[in-house]
PDB file of C-alpha atoms and ligand atoms in Angstrom:
ATOM      1  CA  MET A1361     -40.182 -25.163 -18.299  1.00 44.00           C
ATOM      2  CA  SER A1362     -38.502 -22.013 -20.229  1.00 62.00           C
ATOM      3  CA  GLY A1363     -35.364 -23.813 -21.262  1.00 85.00           C
ATOM      4  CA  ALA A1364     -31.772 -22.556 -21.153  1.00 91.00           C
ATOM      5  CA  GLY A1365     -32.610 -18.737 -21.544  1.00 95.00           C
ATOM      6  CA  GLU A1366     -31.178 -16.154 -23.845  1.00 97.00           C
ATOM      7  CA  LEU A1367     -27.300 -15.875 -24.045  1.00 98.00           C
ATOM      8  CA  LEU A1368     -26.013 -12.558 -24.560  1.00 98.00           C
ATOM      9  CA  VAL A1369     -22.224 -12.638 -25.078  1.00 98.00           C
ATOM     10  CA  ALA A1370     -20.383  -9.175 -24.613  1.00 98.00           C
ATOM     11  CA  ARG A1371     -17.254  -8.071 -25.943  1.00 98.00           C
ATOM     12  CA  ASP A1372     -15.692  -7.311 -22.666  1.00 97.00           C
ATOM     13  CA  ALA A1373     -16.678  -6.543 -19.121  1.00 97.00           C
ATOM     14  CA  ALA A1374     -17.414  -2.948 -19.713  1.00 97.00           C
ATOM     15  CA  GLU A1375     -19.636  -3.674 -22.617  1.00 98.00           C
ATOM     16  CA  GLN A1376     -21.134  -6.484 -20.292  1.00 98.00           C
ATOM     17  CA  ALA A1377     -21.979  -3.884 -17.583  1.00 98.00           C
ATOM     18  CA  ARG A1378     -23.534  -1.336 -20.173  1.00 98.00           C
ATOM     19  CA  LEU A1379     -25.852  -4.255 -21.767  1.00 98.00           C
ATOM     20  CA  ALA A1380     -26.876  -5.379 -18.441  1.00 98.00           C
ATOM     21  CA  ALA A1381     -27.524  -1.831 -17.085  1.00 98.00           C
ATOM     22  CA  GLU A1382     -29.368  -0.989 -20.361  1.00 98.00           C
ATOM     23  CA  LEU A1383     -31.737  -4.007 -19.994  1.00 98.00           C
ATOM     24  CA  MET A1384     -32.436  -3.226 -16.391  1.00 98.00           C
ATOM     25  CA  ALA A1385     -33.049   0.521 -17.228  1.00 98.00           C
ATOM     26  CA  ARG A1386     -35.440  -0.665 -20.249  1.00 98.00           C
ATOM     27  CA  ALA A1387     -37.334  -2.909 -17.463  1.00 98.00           C
ATOM     28  CA  ILE A1388     -37.394  -0.353 -14.914  1.00 98.00           C
ATOM     29  CA  ASP A1389     -38.773   2.286 -17.295  1.00 98.00           C
ATOM     30  CA  GLU A1390     -41.806  -0.473 -18.626  1.00 98.00           C
ATOM     31  CA  ALA A1391     -42.629  -1.173 -14.977  1.00 98.00           C
ATOM     32  CA  ALA A1392     -42.720   2.361 -13.812  1.00 98.00           C
ATOM     33  CA  ARG A1393     -44.870   3.257 -16.661  1.00 98.00           C
ATOM     34  CA  GLY A1394     -47.215   0.169 -16.449  1.00 97.00           C
ATOM     35  CA  ARG A1395     -47.522  -0.213 -13.107  1.00 95.00           C
ATOM     36  CA  GLY A1396     -46.124   2.743 -11.144  1.00 97.00           C
ATOM     37  CA  VAL A1397     -43.511   0.783  -9.600  1.00 97.00           C
ATOM     38  CA  ALA A1398     -40.531  -0.937 -10.406  1.00 98.00           C
ATOM     39  CA  ARG A1399     -39.160  -3.650  -7.920  1.00 98.00           C
ATOM     40  CA  LEU A1400     -35.759  -5.166  -8.248  1.00 98.00           C
ATOM     41  CA  ALA A1401     -34.031  -7.741  -6.348  1.00 98.00           C
ATOM     42  CA  LEU A1402     -30.154  -7.753  -6.633  1.00 98.00           C
ATOM     43  CA  SER A1403     -27.357  -9.943  -5.716  1.00 98.00           C
ATOM     44  CA  GLY A1404     -24.053  -9.031  -4.370  1.00 96.00           C
ATOM     45  CA  GLY A1405     -20.708 -10.780  -5.118  1.00 94.00           C
ATOM     46  CA  THR A1406     -18.205  -9.117  -7.480  1.00 96.00           C
ATOM     47  CA  THR A1407     -19.385  -9.359 -11.147  1.00 97.00           C
ATOM     48  CA  PRO A1408     -22.546  -7.040 -10.826  1.00 98.00           C
ATOM     49  CA  MET A1409     -20.971  -3.980  -9.403  1.00 98.00           C
ATOM     50  CA  ASP A1410     -19.905  -2.459 -12.753  1.00 98.00           C
ATOM     51  CA  THR A1411     -23.260  -2.921 -13.694  1.00 98.00           C
ATOM     52  CA  TYR A1412     -24.965  -1.380 -10.809  1.00 98.00           C
ATOM     53  CA  ARG A1413     -22.433   1.839 -11.393  1.00 98.00           C
ATOM     54  CA  CYS A1414     -23.588   1.917 -14.977  1.00 98.00           C
ATOM     55  CA  LEU A1415     -27.129   1.920 -13.770  1.00 98.00           C
ATOM     56  CA  SER A1416     -26.651   4.527 -11.170  1.00 98.00           C
ATOM     57  CA  ASP A1417     -25.617   7.057 -13.968  1.00 97.00           C
ATOM     58  CA  LEU A1418     -28.694   6.674 -15.818  1.00 98.00           C
ATOM     59  CA  ALA A1419     -31.804   8.959 -15.989  1.00 97.00           C
ATOM     60  CA  LEU A1420     -34.373   6.811 -14.510  1.00 98.00           C
ATOM     61  CA  PRO A1421     -37.706   7.373 -12.626  1.00 98.00           C
ATOM     62  CA  TRP A1422     -35.681   6.522  -9.421  1.00 98.00           C
ATOM     63  CA  ALA A1423     -38.666   7.810  -7.150  1.00 97.00           C
ATOM     64  CA  GLN A1424     -40.527   5.080  -8.290  1.00 98.00           C
ATOM     65  CA  THR A1425     -38.483   2.239  -7.709  1.00 98.00           C
ATOM     66  CA  GLU A1426     -38.065  -0.025  -5.039  1.00 98.00           C
ATOM     67  CA  TRP A1427     -35.197  -2.455  -3.943  1.00 98.00           C
ATOM     68  CA  PHE A1428     -34.692  -5.698  -2.342  1.00 98.00           C
ATOM     69  CA  TRP A1429     -31.790  -8.030  -1.922  1.00 98.00           C
ATOM     70  CA  VAL A1430     -31.451 -11.424  -3.345  1.00 98.00           C
ATOM     71  CA  ASP A1431     -29.490 -12.686  -0.480  1.00 98.00           C
ATOM     72  CA  GLU A1432     -27.180 -11.601   2.384  1.00 98.00           C
ATOM     73  CA  ARG A1433     -24.524 -12.740   4.505  1.00 98.00           C
ATOM     74  CA  ALA A1434     -24.738 -12.827   8.465  1.00 98.00           C
ATOM     75  CA  VAL A1435     -22.389  -9.733   8.685  1.00 97.00           C
ATOM     76  CA  ARG A1436     -23.051  -6.058  10.040  1.00 97.00           C
ATOM     77  CA  GLU A1437     -24.164  -3.516   7.269  1.00 96.00           C
ATOM     78  CA  ASP A1438     -20.893  -1.772   7.300  1.00 96.00           C
ATOM     79  CA  ASP A1439     -19.025  -5.089   6.843  1.00 97.00           C
ATOM     80  CA  GLU A1440     -16.989  -5.187   3.571  1.00 97.00           C
ATOM     81  CA  ARG A1441     -18.703  -8.658   2.585  1.00 97.00           C
ATOM     82  CA  SER A1442     -22.277  -7.254   3.212  1.00 98.00           C
ATOM     83  CA  ASN A1443     -24.070  -7.142   0.044  1.00 98.00           C
ATOM     84  CA  TYR A1444     -26.344  -4.149   1.201  1.00 98.00           C
ATOM     85  CA  ARG A1445     -23.014  -2.069   1.698  1.00 98.00           C
ATOM     86  CA  ASN A1446     -21.725  -2.914  -1.775  1.00 98.00           C
ATOM     87  CA  VAL A1447     -24.765  -2.324  -3.706  1.00 98.00           C
ATOM     88  CA  MET A1448     -25.584   0.895  -1.890  1.00 98.00           C
ATOM     89  CA  ARG A1449     -22.001   2.124  -2.673  1.00 98.00           C
ATOM     90  CA  ALA A1450     -22.074   1.280  -6.267  1.00 98.00           C
ATOM     91  CA  LEU A1451     -25.955   2.383  -6.844  1.00 98.00           C
ATOM     92  CA  ARG A1452     -26.020   5.436  -4.641  1.00 97.00           C
ATOM     93  CA  LEU A1453     -29.700   4.939  -4.248  1.00 97.00           C
ATOM     94  CA  VAL A1454     -30.535   7.607  -1.760  1.00 96.00           C
ATOM     95  CA  GLU A1455     -28.674  10.256  -3.857  1.00 96.00           C
ATOM     96  CA  ARG A1456     -30.588   9.145  -6.880  1.00 97.00           C
ATOM     97  CA  GLY A1457     -33.632  10.075  -4.765  1.00 95.00           C
ATOM     98  CA  VAL A1458     -35.077   6.523  -3.942  1.00 97.00           C
ATOM     99  CA  PRO A1459     -37.317   6.796  -0.857  1.00 95.00           C
ATOM    100  CA  GLU A1460     -35.455   5.104   2.121  1.00 96.00           C
ATOM    101  CA  ALA A1461     -38.632   3.239   2.952  1.00 97.00           C
ATOM    102  CA  ARG A1462     -38.319   1.697  -0.581  1.00 98.00           C
ATOM    103  CA  ILE A1463     -34.929   0.223   0.084  1.00 98.00           C
ATOM    104  CA  HIS A1464     -34.911  -3.059   1.991  1.00 98.00           C
ATOM    105  CA  ARG A1465     -31.903  -4.504   3.520  1.00 98.00           C
ATOM    106  CA  MET A1466     -32.014  -8.235   4.672  1.00 98.00           C
ATOM    107  CA  HIS A1467     -31.114  -8.389   8.324  1.00 98.00           C
ATOM    108  CA  ALA A1468     -28.986 -11.491   8.001  1.00 98.00           C
ATOM    109  CA  ASP A1469     -27.090 -10.461  11.008  1.00 97.00           C
ATOM    110  CA  TRP A1470     -30.015 -10.997  13.575  1.00 98.00           C
ATOM    111  CA  ASP A1471     -29.281 -13.784  15.995  1.00 96.00           C
ATOM    112  CA  ASP A1472     -32.786 -15.390  15.042  1.00 98.00           C
ATOM    113  CA  ARG A1473     -32.212 -15.865  11.541  1.00 98.00           C
ATOM    114  CA  ASP A1474     -35.581 -17.408  10.859  1.00 98.00           C
ATOM    115  CA  ALA A1475     -37.008 -14.283  12.196  1.00 98.00           C
ATOM    116  CA  ALA A1476     -35.401 -12.223   9.997  1.00 98.00           C
ATOM    117  CA  ALA A1477     -36.413 -14.385   7.167  1.00 98.00           C
ATOM    118  CA  ARG A1478     -40.049 -14.139   8.156  1.00 98.00           C
ATOM    119  CA  SER A1479     -39.456 -10.361   8.752  1.00 98.00           C
ATOM    120  CA  TYR A1480     -38.197  -9.889   4.822  1.00 98.00           C
ATOM    121  CA  ALA A1481     -40.941 -12.087   3.615  1.00 98.00           C
ATOM    122  CA  VAL A1482     -43.570  -9.571   5.441  1.00 97.00           C
ATOM    123  CA  ALA A1483     -41.788  -6.576   3.525  1.00 98.00           C
ATOM    124  CA  LEU A1484     -41.949  -8.564   0.518  1.00 98.00           C
ATOM    125  CA  ARG A1485     -45.864  -9.320   0.908  1.00 97.00           C
ATOM    126  CA  ALA A1486     -46.393  -5.429   1.940  1.00 96.00           C
ATOM    127  CA  SER A1487     -44.907  -4.273  -1.208  1.00 97.00           C
ATOM    128  CA  PHE A1488     -46.341  -6.959  -3.757  1.00 97.00           C
ATOM    129  CA  GLY A1489     -49.540  -7.591  -1.836  1.00 94.00           C
ATOM    130  CA  VAL A1490     -50.645 -10.342   0.023  1.00 88.00           C
ATOM    131  CA  ALA A1491     -52.864 -11.937  -2.944  1.00 87.00           C
ATOM    132  CA  SER A1492     -50.286 -11.222  -5.795  1.00 89.00           C
ATOM    133  CA  ALA A1493     -47.298 -13.092  -6.923  1.00 92.00           C
ATOM    134  CA  VAL A1494     -44.088 -11.873  -5.841  1.00 97.00           C
ATOM    135  CA  ALA A1495     -42.903 -11.177  -9.171  1.00 98.00           C
ATOM    136  CA  PHE A1496     -39.750  -8.835  -9.442  1.00 98.00           C
ATOM    137  CA  ASP A1497     -39.567  -6.609 -12.592  1.00 98.00           C
ATOM    138  CA  VAL A1498     -35.845  -7.405 -12.429  1.00 98.00           C
ATOM    139  CA  MET A1499     -33.778 -10.022 -10.633  1.00 98.00           C
ATOM    140  CA  VAL A1500     -30.043  -9.965 -10.661  1.00 98.00           C
ATOM    141  CA  LEU A1501     -28.329 -13.302 -10.248  1.00 98.00           C
ATOM    142  CA  GLY A1502     -24.779 -14.585 -10.581  1.00 98.00           C
ATOM    143  CA  ILE A1503     -23.518 -18.236 -10.365  1.00 98.00           C
ATOM    144  CA  GLY A1504     -20.810 -19.847  -7.991  1.00 98.00           C
ATOM    145  CA  GLU A1505     -18.350 -22.378  -9.422  1.00 98.00           C
ATOM    146  CA  ASP A1506     -19.971 -24.891  -7.101  1.00 97.00           C
ATOM    147  CA  GLY A1507     -23.435 -24.173  -9.145  1.00 98.00           C
ATOM    148  CA  HIS A1508     -25.161 -21.905  -6.630  1.00 98.00           C
ATOM    149  CA  THR A1509     -27.140 -19.089  -7.210  1.00 98.00           C
ATOM    150  CA  ALA A1510     -28.540 -16.515  -4.773  1.00 98.00           C
ATOM    151  CA  SER A1511     -27.558 -18.541  -1.501  1.00 98.00           C
ATOM    152  CA  LEU A1512     -28.985 -21.728  -2.994  1.00 98.00           C
ATOM    153  CA  PHE A1513     -26.039 -23.853  -2.508  1.00 97.00           C
ATOM    154  CA  PRO A1514     -25.774 -27.648  -3.625  1.00 96.00           C
ATOM    155  CA  ALA A1515     -25.806 -30.236  -1.023  1.00 92.00           C
ATOM    156  CA  THR A1516     -27.959 -28.258   1.245  1.00 94.00           C
ATOM    157  CA  PRO A1517     -31.646 -27.980   1.535  1.00 96.00           C
ATOM    158  CA  ALA A1518     -32.062 -24.352   0.332  1.00 97.00           C
ATOM    159  CA  PRO A1519     -32.743 -25.067  -3.295  1.00 98.00           C
ATOM    160  CA  PHE A1520     -35.773 -27.167  -2.237  1.00 98.00           C
ATOM    161  CA  VAL A1521     -37.232 -24.810  -0.100  1.00 98.00           C
ATOM    162  CA  GLU A1522     -41.056 -24.127  -1.464  1.00 98.00           C
ATOM    163  CA  ASP A1523     -43.067 -23.167   1.540  1.00 97.00           C
ATOM    164  CA  ARG A1524     -41.399 -19.728   2.278  1.00 97.00           C
ATOM    165  CA  LEU A1525     -40.393 -16.715   0.205  1.00 98.00           C
ATOM    166  CA  VAL A1526     -37.277 -16.227   2.287  1.00 98.00           C
ATOM    167  CA  ALA A1527     -35.080 -18.999   3.863  1.00 98.00           C
ATOM    168  CA  ALA A1528     -32.269 -18.943   6.558  1.00 98.00           C
ATOM    169  CA  VAL A1529     -29.041 -20.698   5.151  1.00 97.00           C
ATOM    170  CA  ASP A1530     -26.794 -22.243   7.712  1.00 96.00           C
ATOM    171  CA  ALA A1531     -23.064 -21.574   7.793  1.00 96.00           C
ATOM    172  CA  GLN A1532     -20.617 -23.828   6.073  1.00 93.00           C
ATOM    173  CA  PRO A1533     -17.556 -23.419   7.786  1.00 94.00           C
ATOM    174  CA  ALA A1534     -15.696 -26.211   5.811  1.00 93.00           C
ATOM    175  CA  LYS A1535     -16.302 -24.000   2.544  1.00 92.00           C
ATOM    176  CA  GLY A1536     -15.729 -20.664   4.633  1.00 92.00           C
ATOM    177  CA  LEU A1537     -19.132 -19.568   3.990  1.00 94.00           C
ATOM    178  CA  GLU A1538     -21.122 -17.630   6.929  1.00 95.00           C
ATOM    179  CA  ALA A1539     -24.735 -18.069   7.510  1.00 97.00           C
ATOM    180  CA  ARG A1540     -27.087 -16.303   5.055  1.00 98.00           C
ATOM    181  CA  LEU A1541     -30.590 -15.208   4.024  1.00 98.00           C
ATOM    182  CA  THR A1542     -31.760 -15.752   0.710  1.00 98.00           C
ATOM    183  CA  LEU A1543     -34.837 -15.628  -1.556  1.00 98.00           C
ATOM    184  CA  THR A1544     -35.914 -19.001  -2.271  1.00 98.00           C
ATOM    185  CA  ALA A1545     -36.674 -20.768  -5.876  1.00 98.00           C
ATOM    186  CA  PRO A1546     -40.412 -19.924  -5.877  1.00 98.00           C
ATOM    187  CA  VAL A1547     -39.573 -16.200  -5.914  1.00 98.00           C
ATOM    188  CA  LEU A1548     -36.673 -16.847  -8.338  1.00 98.00           C
ATOM    189  CA  ARG A1549     -39.138 -18.602 -10.709  1.00 98.00           C
ATOM    190  CA  GLN A1550     -41.724 -15.690 -10.775  1.00 98.00           C
ATOM    191  CA  ALA A1551     -39.309 -12.775 -12.003  1.00 98.00           C
ATOM    192  CA  ARG A1552     -40.209 -11.032 -15.146  1.00 98.00           C
ATOM    193  CA  LEU A1553     -36.629 -10.335 -16.131  1.00 98.00           C
ATOM    194  CA  THR A1554     -33.612 -12.302 -14.789  1.00 98.00           C
ATOM    195  CA  LEU A1555     -30.218 -11.309 -15.690  1.00 98.00           C
ATOM    196  CA  VAL A1556     -27.468 -13.735 -14.732  1.00 98.00           C
ATOM    197  CA  LEU A1557     -24.146 -11.878 -14.760  1.00 98.00           C
ATOM    198  CA  CYS A1558     -21.101 -14.099 -15.371  1.00 98.00           C
ATOM    199  CA  GLN A1559     -17.496 -13.415 -16.023  1.00 98.00           C
ATOM    200  CA  GLY A1560     -14.306 -15.360 -16.397  1.00 98.00           C
ATOM    201  CA  ALA A1561     -13.095 -18.686 -17.743  1.00 98.00           C
ATOM    202  CA  HIS A1562     -13.427 -20.192 -14.193  1.00 98.00           C
ATOM    203  CA  LYS A1563     -17.143 -19.875 -14.832  1.00 98.00           C
ATOM    204  CA  ARG A1564     -17.449 -21.389 -18.374  1.00 98.00           C
ATOM    205  CA  ALA A1565     -18.196 -24.909 -17.296  1.00 98.00           C
ATOM    206  CA  ILE A1566     -20.521 -24.199 -14.422  1.00 98.00           C
ATOM    207  CA  VAL A1567     -22.654 -21.663 -16.981  1.00 98.00           C
ATOM    208  CA  GLU A1568     -22.875 -24.856 -19.319  1.00 98.00           C
ATOM    209  CA  ALA A1569     -23.844 -27.174 -16.800  1.00 98.00           C
ATOM    210  CA  ALA A1570     -26.386 -24.751 -15.351  1.00 98.00           C
ATOM    211  CA  ARG A1571     -27.862 -24.532 -18.922  1.00 98.00           C
ATOM    212  CA  ALA A1572     -27.979 -27.924 -19.641  1.00 97.00           C
ATOM    213  CA  PRO A1573     -30.589 -30.503 -18.417  1.00 96.00           C
ATOM    214  CA  GLY A1574     -29.689 -32.586 -14.904  1.00 96.00           C
ATOM    215  CA  SER A1575     -30.116 -32.503 -11.145  1.00 95.00           C
ATOM    216  CA  LEU A1576     -31.096 -29.406  -9.176  1.00 96.00           C
ATOM    217  CA  ALA A1577     -29.258 -30.872  -6.268  1.00 95.00           C
ATOM    218  CA  ASP A1578     -26.020 -31.068  -8.048  1.00 96.00           C
ATOM    219  CA  VAL A1579     -26.369 -27.567  -9.829  1.00 98.00           C
ATOM    220  CA  PRO A1580     -29.057 -25.521  -7.979  1.00 98.00           C
ATOM    221  CA  ALA A1581     -28.664 -22.781 -10.766  1.00 98.00           C
ATOM    222  CA  ARG A1582     -30.569 -25.212 -13.081  1.00 98.00           C
ATOM    223  CA  LEU A1583     -33.641 -23.882 -11.589  1.00 98.00           C
ATOM    224  CA  LEU A1584     -33.278 -20.950 -13.824  1.00 98.00           C
ATOM    225  CA  GLN A1585     -34.533 -23.258 -16.412  1.00 98.00           C
ATOM    226  CA  LEU A1586     -37.963 -23.400 -14.564  1.00 97.00           C
ATOM    227  CA  VAL A1587     -38.214 -19.590 -14.408  1.00 97.00           C
ATOM    228  CA  GLY A1588     -41.370 -18.387 -16.214  1.00 95.00           C
ATOM    229  CA  GLY A1589     -40.253 -14.896 -17.192  1.00 97.00           C
ATOM    230  CA  ARG A1590     -37.533 -13.842 -19.654  1.00 98.00           C
ATOM    231  CA  VAL A1591     -33.968 -15.095 -18.604  1.00 98.00           C
ATOM    232  CA  ILE A1592     -30.831 -13.480 -20.151  1.00 98.00           C
ATOM    233  CA  TRP A1593     -27.499 -14.701 -19.521  1.00 98.00           C
ATOM    234  CA  VAL A1594     -25.257 -11.870 -20.010  1.00 98.00           C
ATOM    235  CA  VAL A1595     -21.652 -13.069 -19.923  1.00 98.00           C
ATOM    236  CA  ASP A1596     -18.073 -12.028 -21.164  1.00 98.00           C
ATOM    237  CA  PRO A1597     -16.412 -14.117 -23.846  1.00 98.00           C
ATOM    238  CA  ALA A1598     -14.411 -15.883 -21.271  1.00 98.00           C
ATOM    239  CA  ALA A1599     -17.572 -17.266 -19.187  1.00 98.00           C
ATOM    240  CA  ALA A1600     -19.579 -18.035 -22.714  1.00 97.00           C
ATOM    241  CA  PRO A1601     -19.935 -21.668 -23.095  1.00 93.00           C
TER     242      PRO A1601
HETATM  243  C1  LIG B1392     -23.267 -13.358  -3.495  1.00 72.02           C
HETATM  244  C2  LIG B1392     -24.186 -14.224  -4.091  1.00 72.02           C
HETATM  245  C3  LIG B1392     -23.832 -15.283  -5.328  1.00 72.02           C
HETATM  246  C4  LIG B1392     -22.982 -14.611  -6.249  1.00 72.02           C
HETATM  247  C5  LIG B1392     -22.246 -15.787  -6.869  1.00 72.02           C
HETATM  248  C6  LIG B1392     -21.203 -15.074  -7.955  1.00 72.02           C
HETATM  249  O1  LIG B1392     -23.834 -12.637  -2.576  1.00 72.02           O
HETATM  250  O2  LIG B1392     -22.120 -13.462  -3.478  1.00 72.02           O
HETATM  251  O3  LIG B1392     -24.999 -14.838  -3.239  1.00 72.02           O
HETATM  252  O4  LIG B1392     -24.688 -15.904  -5.658  1.00 72.02           O
HETATM  253  O5  LIG B1392     -23.909 -13.946  -7.292  1.00 72.02           O
HETATM  254  O6  LIG B1392     -21.293 -16.348  -5.919  1.00 72.02           O
HETATM  255  O7  LIG B1392     -20.474 -14.205  -7.418  1.00 72.02           O
HETATM  256  P1  LIG B1392     -19.424 -13.540  -8.110  1.00 72.02           P
HETATM  257  O8  LIG B1392     -20.105 -12.408  -8.884  1.00 72.02           O
HETATM  258  O9  LIG B1392     -18.409 -12.716  -6.940  1.00 72.02           O
HETATM  259  O10 LIG B1392     -18.513 -14.347  -9.004  1.00 72.02           O
END
C-alpha cells in the first residue's frame, strides 16, 4: 500500500496546469530515453484540458510517445462529450508528430461494448507485450464528487473488476451517465506515475475522503492508495484538503 500519495498544491489553476504538464514532460523524457517509448493514459473531464494544452507546447520526443485513454463515453468521436475529441483538440498529437498508429481511441460507441473492451485490451497487450505488466509511464486521473475515478463509479461492480484490463460500464440514467468503457483497477494500480488533477472547493471533501482509509465501495478513488508507483495529487488551493 502506497498511502495517500504526494500532495502538490498549486497557487492557481494556471500554475496547476504548468506543474502537471512539467511532471508529464519529465516522465515522457525519462521513459523515451530509458525504454524507447513513453506510454500515457489520459482522462477526459474538464480539469486536465489546460494541462494538455500546456504539454502540447513543450518540446518532447513526440514520435516516441504512445497514447491511450483512461475511459470513454458511449458517444461518437465528434460528440462534444467524447474524451477522445476533447483530448485530441487540446493536445494536437498528430500535429506534434505522433504516429496515428500510436493514438488509441476507445470505441465505447460500439453496440457490443464488451467486444470493444476486449479489443482495447488487445491493443494494450500489443503495445506493452503479452508477458509484461500494463504499466503506464503516466496516468492522468480526476475525481468526481461521488468518489469515482476513471469510470469506476460507487455502487457499481466496476471498481472491483480484477480479471480484465478494460471493462464496459452500464449507463446510469438516474445520474445522467451514459454507458462507458474504462481501464480497470489492476491497470490503475500499475502506473509508474499517476497524476490526480482536482480543482475547486466542491472537490475538497472528496479529495480528503479519497486520501483517507475507508471502503472502496463508497469511494472508488481510494484505490489510488494501492498504486505501486508514484501518485501525485496536483490540486488548486480550493480543492486542497
Ligand atoms: C471523465 C473521467 C472522470 C473525470 C472526473 C473529474 O471522462 O469525465 O472519466 O473520471 O476525471 O469526473 O472530472 P472533471 O475534471 O470534469 O471534474
